[in-house]
Coordinates of C-alpha atoms in Angstrom, one line a residue:
M1 CA 72.2 -33.6 120.6
R2 CA 75.3 -32.5 117.9
D3 CA 77.0 -35.0 119.5
L4 CA 74.8 -37.9 119.9
R5 CA 73.7 -37.5 115.6
L6 CA 77.5 -37.8 115.1
S7 CA 77.9 -41.1 117.3
R8 CA 74.7 -43.2 115.2
R9 CA 75.7 -42.1 112.3
A10 CA 79.3 -42.7 113.0
L11 CA 77.7 -46.6 114.3
L12 CA 76.2 -47.0 111.5
V13 CA 79.1 -45.8 108.6
G14 CA 79.7 -49.2 106.6
A15 CA 77.4 -51.2 108.0
A16 CA 74.4 -48.8 106.9
T17 CA 76.1 -47.1 103.5
V18 CA 74.5 -48.8 100.2
P19 CA 74.9 -47.3 96.6
A20 CA 72.1 -45.0 95.8
F21 CA 70.2 -45.9 92.4
G22 CA 68.8 -42.6 91.7
I23 CA 68.8 -43.1 87.8
L24 CA 65.8 -45.0 86.6
T25 CA 66.5 -47.9 84.4
R26 CA 63.9 -46.8 82.0
P27 CA 64.8 -43.1 80.9
G28 CA 62.5 -40.9 79.8
Q29 CA 59.2 -43.0 81.1
A30 CA 57.6 -42.0 84.6
A31 CA 57.2 -44.8 87.1
E32 CA 54.6 -47.5 86.5
F33 CA 53.1 -47.1 90.0
T34 CA 54.2 -44.6 92.6
Y35 CA 53.4 -45.0 96.1
K36 CA 54.2 -43.1 99.4
L37 CA 55.5 -44.3 102.5
A38 CA 55.1 -42.6 105.2
T39 CA 57.1 -43.1 109.7
G40 CA 57.5 -41.3 112.9
Q41 CA 61.0 -41.4 113.2
D42 CA 63.5 -39.3 113.2
P43 CA 65.5 -39.2 109.4
T44 CA 68.4 -40.7 111.5
H45 CA 67.3 -43.8 112.2
P46 CA 68.0 -47.3 111.3
V47 CA 63.9 -47.8 110.2
N48 CA 64.3 -44.4 108.1
I49 CA 67.6 -45.6 106.7
R50 CA 67.3 -48.8 105.6
A51 CA 64.0 -48.4 103.9
Q52 CA 65.0 -45.8 102.4
E53 CA 67.6 -48.7 101.2
A54 CA 65.1 -51.2 100.6
I55 CA 63.0 -48.4 98.2
D56 CA 66.3 -47.3 96.1
R57 CA 66.8 -51.3 95.8
I58 CA 63.0 -51.5 94.6
R59 CA 63.9 -48.7 92.3
E60 CA 66.6 -50.4 90.5
A61 CA 65.5 -54.2 90.9
T62 CA 61.8 -53.5 89.2
G63 CA 63.9 -50.7 86.1
G64 CA 62.3 -47.7 87.9
R65 CA 58.1 -49.4 87.2
L66 CA 58.0 -48.3 91.3
E67 CA 58.6 -45.4 92.4
I68 CA 58.5 -45.1 96.5
K69 CA 59.1 -42.8 97.9
L70 CA 59.8 -42.2 101.5
F71 CA 58.2 -39.7 104.1
P72 CA 59.5 -39.4 107.8
A73 CA 58.7 -38.5 111.2
N74 CA 55.3 -38.3 111.1
Q75 CA 55.6 -35.3 108.3
L76 CA 52.3 -37.2 106.3
G77 CA 50.3 -36.9 110.2
S78 CA 50.6 -38.7 113.1
D79 CA 50.5 -42.0 114.5
T80 CA 46.6 -42.2 115.1
D81 CA 46.0 -40.4 111.5
L82 CA 48.1 -41.8 109.1
L83 CA 46.3 -45.3 110.9
A84 CA 43.1 -43.9 109.0
Q85 CA 44.9 -43.0 106.0
V86 CA 46.6 -46.2 105.1
R87 CA 43.4 -48.1 105.8
N88 CA 41.5 -45.8 103.2
G89 CA 44.0 -46.0 100.8
S90 CA 45.4 -42.1 100.3
V91 CA 48.8 -44.0 102.1
E92 CA 50.2 -47.1 100.3
F93 CA 52.9 -47.8 103.8
F94 CA 53.1 -46.6 106.7
N95 CA 55.5 -47.9 109.7
L96 CA 53.7 -48.2 112.9
A97 CA 54.5 -49.5 116.2
T98 CA 52.8 -53.6 117.0
S99 CA 51.5 -51.8 120.8
I100 CA 50.1 -48.8 118.8
L101 CA 48.3 -51.3 116.3
S102 CA 47.1 -52.7 118.2
T103 CA 44.6 -50.1 119.0
F104 CA 42.6 -51.2 115.7
V105 CA 44.4 -54.6 115.5
P106 CA 44.0 -56.2 119.3
A107 CA 45.7 -59.4 118.5
A108 CA 48.7 -56.7 117.4
S109 CA 49.9 -56.5 120.9
L110 CA 51.3 -60.4 122.2
P111 CA 54.6 -59.7 121.8
N112 CA 54.2 -56.6 123.4
T113 CA 53.0 -59.5 126.8
G114 CA 55.3 -57.9 129.9
F115 CA 58.4 -60.0 130.1
A116 CA 56.8 -62.6 127.8
F117 CA 60.7 -62.4 126.3
K118 CA 64.4 -63.0 128.0
D119 CA 66.2 -62.2 125.1
Y120 CA 66.3 -61.0 121.4
D121 CA 66.8 -64.6 120.1
A122 CA 63.7 -65.5 122.1
V123 CA 61.6 -62.9 119.7
W124 CA 63.1 -64.0 116.3
Q125 CA 62.2 -67.4 116.7
A126 CA 58.4 -66.1 117.4
M127 CA 57.8 -63.4 115.6
D128 CA 59.8 -64.7 112.5
G129 CA 57.6 -68.5 113.8
G130 CA 54.1 -68.9 115.3
L131 CA 54.2 -65.9 116.6
G132 CA 54.7 -63.6 114.2
E133 CA 53.0 -66.1 111.4
Y134 CA 49.1 -65.4 113.9
V135 CA 49.6 -61.4 114.3
R136 CA 49.5 -61.0 110.1
A137 CA 47.3 -63.2 109.4
E138 CA 45.0 -61.1 112.1
I139 CA 45.9 -57.9 110.9
G140 CA 45.2 -59.5 107.4
K141 CA 41.9 -59.9 108.6
T142 CA 41.8 -55.6 108.0
P143 CA 41.7 -53.6 105.0
I144 CA 45.4 -53.2 105.3
T145 CA 48.0 -55.7 104.9
T146 CA 52.3 -56.8 106.2
I147 CA 54.4 -55.6 103.1
S148 CA 57.3 -58.2 105.7
K149 CA 59.0 -59.2 108.1
V150 CA 58.2 -58.0 111.6
W151 CA 61.4 -55.2 112.6
D152 CA 62.9 -53.5 115.5
N153 CA 62.0 -50.6 118.3
G154 CA 63.6 -52.6 121.1
F155 CA 62.4 -53.8 124.3
R156 CA 61.5 -50.8 126.9
Q157 CA 63.3 -49.7 130.2
I158 CA 62.5 -47.6 133.8
T159 CA 64.2 -44.2 133.7
S160 CA 63.4 -42.2 137.0
S161 CA 64.4 -38.8 138.3
T162 CA 63.9 -40.5 141.6
R163 CA 63.7 -43.4 143.7
E164 CA 65.8 -45.3 141.7
I165 CA 64.0 -48.5 140.1
R166 CA 65.5 -52.1 141.6
K167 CA 63.1 -54.1 142.9
P168 CA 59.0 -54.7 142.1
E169 CA 58.4 -53.1 145.3
D170 CA 60.2 -50.1 144.2
L171 CA 57.4 -49.3 141.7
K172 CA 54.6 -49.2 144.0
G173 CA 53.2 -45.6 143.8
F174 CA 55.8 -44.1 141.6
K175 CA 54.2 -42.0 139.0
I176 CA 55.1 -42.8 135.7
R177 CA 54.5 -42.1 132.4
V178 CA 53.1 -44.3 129.3
P179 CA 52.0 -44.8 126.5
P180 CA 48.1 -44.4 125.8
A181 CA 48.2 -48.3 125.1
P182 CA 46.3 -51.0 127.4
M183 CA 48.7 -53.5 127.7
L184 CA 51.4 -50.8 128.7
T185 CA 49.2 -49.1 131.8
S186 CA 47.3 -52.8 133.3
L187 CA 51.1 -54.2 133.6
F188 CA 52.8 -51.3 135.6
K189 CA 48.9 -50.7 137.9
A190 CA 49.3 -54.2 138.3
L191 CA 52.4 -53.6 139.4
D192 CA 51.0 -51.0 141.8
A193 CA 52.6 -48.4 140.6
G194 CA 51.6 -44.6 139.1
A195 CA 51.1 -45.8 135.6
A196 CA 49.5 -42.4 134.0
P197 CA 48.8 -41.9 129.6
I198 CA 50.1 -39.7 128.3
N199 CA 50.8 -38.7 124.1
F200 CA 54.9 -39.3 123.7
N201 CA 54.8 -35.4 122.6
E202 CA 54.1 -34.2 126.0
L203 CA 56.4 -36.9 127.2
Y204 CA 59.2 -34.1 128.0
S205 CA 57.3 -31.1 129.5
S206 CA 56.0 -33.7 132.3
L207 CA 59.5 -35.1 133.0
Q208 CA 60.6 -31.4 133.3
T209 CA 57.2 -29.7 135.2
K210 CA 57.3 -32.7 137.5
V211 CA 54.1 -33.4 136.7
V212 CA 55.1 -37.2 136.7
E213 CA 58.4 -39.0 137.9
G214 CA 59.2 -41.6 134.9
E215 CA 59.0 -42.9 131.8
E216 CA 59.5 -46.0 130.1
N217 CA 61.3 -45.8 126.8
P218 CA 64.2 -48.1 124.4
L219 CA 67.8 -46.3 124.2
P220 CA 67.1 -45.5 121.3
I221 CA 64.1 -42.9 122.0
I222 CA 65.3 -42.0 125.4
A223 CA 68.6 -41.1 124.2
T224 CA 67.5 -38.7 121.0
T225 CA 65.0 -37.5 122.4
R226 CA 67.0 -35.6 125.6
L227 CA 65.1 -38.3 128.7
Y228 CA 68.5 -37.7 130.2
E229 CA 68.5 -33.4 130.6
V230 CA 65.3 -34.7 132.9
Q231 CA 65.9 -38.2 134.1
K232 CA 68.5 -40.0 136.8
T233 CA 68.7 -43.6 136.4
C234 CA 67.4 -45.9 134.7
S235 CA 67.1 -49.8 134.7
M236 CA 67.1 -52.3 132.7
T237 CA 63.9 -53.3 132.9
G238 CA 62.9 -54.6 129.4
H239 CA 59.7 -55.6 130.6
V240 CA 58.2 -55.2 127.3
W241 CA 58.9 -55.3 123.6
D242 CA 58.3 -53.3 120.9
G243 CA 58.5 -53.9 116.8
Y244 CA 57.6 -52.1 113.9
W245 CA 55.6 -53.6 110.8
I246 CA 54.9 -52.1 107.2
L247 CA 51.3 -51.7 106.6
G248 CA 49.9 -51.6 102.9
N249 CA 46.8 -50.6 101.7
K250 CA 45.3 -53.9 100.5
R251 CA 43.8 -52.4 97.5
A252 CA 47.7 -50.7 96.4
W253 CA 49.6 -53.7 97.2
Q254 CA 46.3 -56.1 95.2
R255 CA 47.2 -53.1 92.3
L256 CA 50.8 -54.5 92.3
P257 CA 51.3 -56.3 89.3
E258 CA 53.0 -59.9 91.4
D259 CA 56.7 -59.8 90.2
L260 CA 56.8 -55.9 92.6
R261 CA 54.3 -57.1 95.4
G262 CA 57.9 -60.6 95.5
I263 CA 60.1 -57.5 94.9
V264 CA 58.9 -55.4 97.6
S265 CA 58.6 -58.2 99.8
R266 CA 62.1 -59.2 100.0
E267 CA 63.6 -56.3 100.4
F268 CA 61.9 -55.5 102.9
D269 CA 62.5 -58.1 104.7
R270 CA 66.2 -57.5 104.1
S271 CA 66.4 -53.8 105.6
A272 CA 64.4 -55.5 108.5
T273 CA 67.2 -57.6 109.4
D274 CA 69.7 -55.1 108.4
Q275 CA 67.5 -52.7 111.0
R276 CA 67.5 -55.3 113.9
A277 CA 71.7 -54.9 113.5
D278 CA 70.9 -52.0 113.7
V279 CA 69.4 -51.2 116.7
A280 CA 71.0 -53.4 118.4
K281 CA 74.6 -52.2 117.5
L282 CA 72.6 -49.2 118.9
S283 CA 71.2 -50.4 122.5
V284 CA 75.1 -51.9 123.5
S285 CA 76.3 -47.9 122.3
L286 CA 73.2 -45.5 124.5
R287 CA 73.7 -47.3 126.8
Q288 CA 77.8 -46.1 127.2
T289 CA 76.4 -42.9 124.9
L290 CA 74.1 -42.4 128.4
T291 CA 76.7 -42.7 130.3
E292 CA 78.3 -39.8 129.5
K293 CA 75.2 -37.3 130.2
G294 CA 75.2 -38.8 133.2
I295 CA 71.9 -40.8 133.2
G296 CA 73.4 -44.2 135.7
F297 CA 72.1 -47.4 135.0
I298 CA 71.0 -50.0 136.9
D299 CA 70.2 -54.2 136.0
V300 CA 68.2 -55.1 137.6
D301 CA 67.1 -59.5 138.1
R302 CA 64.1 -59.3 135.2
T303 CA 63.0 -62.5 137.0
L304 CA 61.2 -61.3 140.0
F305 CA 59.3 -58.1 138.1
R306 CA 58.4 -61.1 136.0
D307 CA 57.3 -63.6 139.8
A308 CA 55.4 -60.7 141.0
L309 CA 53.7 -59.9 137.6
S310 CA 51.7 -62.9 137.9
K311 CA 50.6 -62.8 141.1
T312 CA 48.3 -60.7 140.1
S313 CA 45.3 -61.3 137.7
Y314 CA 47.6 -59.4 135.0
Y315 CA 48.5 -62.3 132.9
K316 CA 44.8 -64.2 133.0
D317 CA 42.7 -61.2 131.7
W318 CA 45.4 -60.9 129.1
K319 CA 44.9 -64.1 127.9
A320 CA 40.9 -63.7 128.0
K321 CA 41.5 -61.4 125.4
F322 CA 43.1 -62.8 123.1
G323 CA 42.4 -65.6 123.8
E324 CA 43.5 -69.2 123.4
A325 CA 44.8 -69.3 119.9
G326 CA 47.2 -66.3 120.3
W327 CA 48.2 -66.9 123.5
S328 CA 49.8 -70.2 122.9
H329 CA 52.0 -68.9 120.1
L330 CA 52.9 -66.2 122.8
E331 CA 53.0 -69.1 125.3
S332 CA 55.8 -72.0 122.7
V333 CA 58.5 -69.4 123.6
S334 CA 57.6 -67.4 126.9
G335 CA 56.6 -70.8 128.5
K336 CA 53.7 -71.2 131.2
L337 CA 52.3 -67.6 132.3
V338 CA 49.2 -68.1 133.4

């Protein structure tokens, strides 16, 4: 694990290193506002590196009026617990994956639709455009709000300890762990896989004991959780893209004066752009790292999987659940899905 972490840090040297503004410009005075930002990622993950940079810049730009304290790695509770805490205001800011946010705001999983995006250009066209605006508006109808543009979780790939997944037919009867997210469960069930929703903290042991044969995650997660120890191959299906929203409790957000809100959004937007670049680089470098760890990579024809999925009721069912308005935003970038 040490060599992997070193490679990740080395990758971010220069790109992720900025001066830390640790001294308040209001000496002798406490911050006017002290807020918490909770995340679920490891402290070395680009999410936390870039979030801390934003926090430092916010402290400087506000003259010490706003102090945000970062709590990574689910220190303040599980994702489910933290979603409840940001809703009631006991945590002011929280970084959450769109796939999990969908349990509270169903429209949040629109960008998680299977094989909707062919590449990152399509992702950012959608998420920085009409689709992202639509999802943010839906989130804004609840007690929480988004405080910046979306961050990157990555494209999800399929790993296996048994069969090689090269074409849709290879998924038939394949026992694969999926997170307890309806979008992902229904995708693999539609392709005749044996989809098993299992919590993330049970993933490694489930693979180790052969409860499931495989799983699906972005490469940075596959690497940092050492899944290469219990998996043999990785098929580059890129079947789903997932992002992170930095969410704010609405009451806590409105308590901040307008000028401070502007600074917060500006600096988290800047860090979102930096974090996106970090994940893109990691997705390339980690392929080499994981190959050295023993994982065999398989490049697949993704159109075969999308075509197979389109012959099921998957897209039709989700269009009915999301409604015409949201689905039209998705198809404006993905092309016709139904």
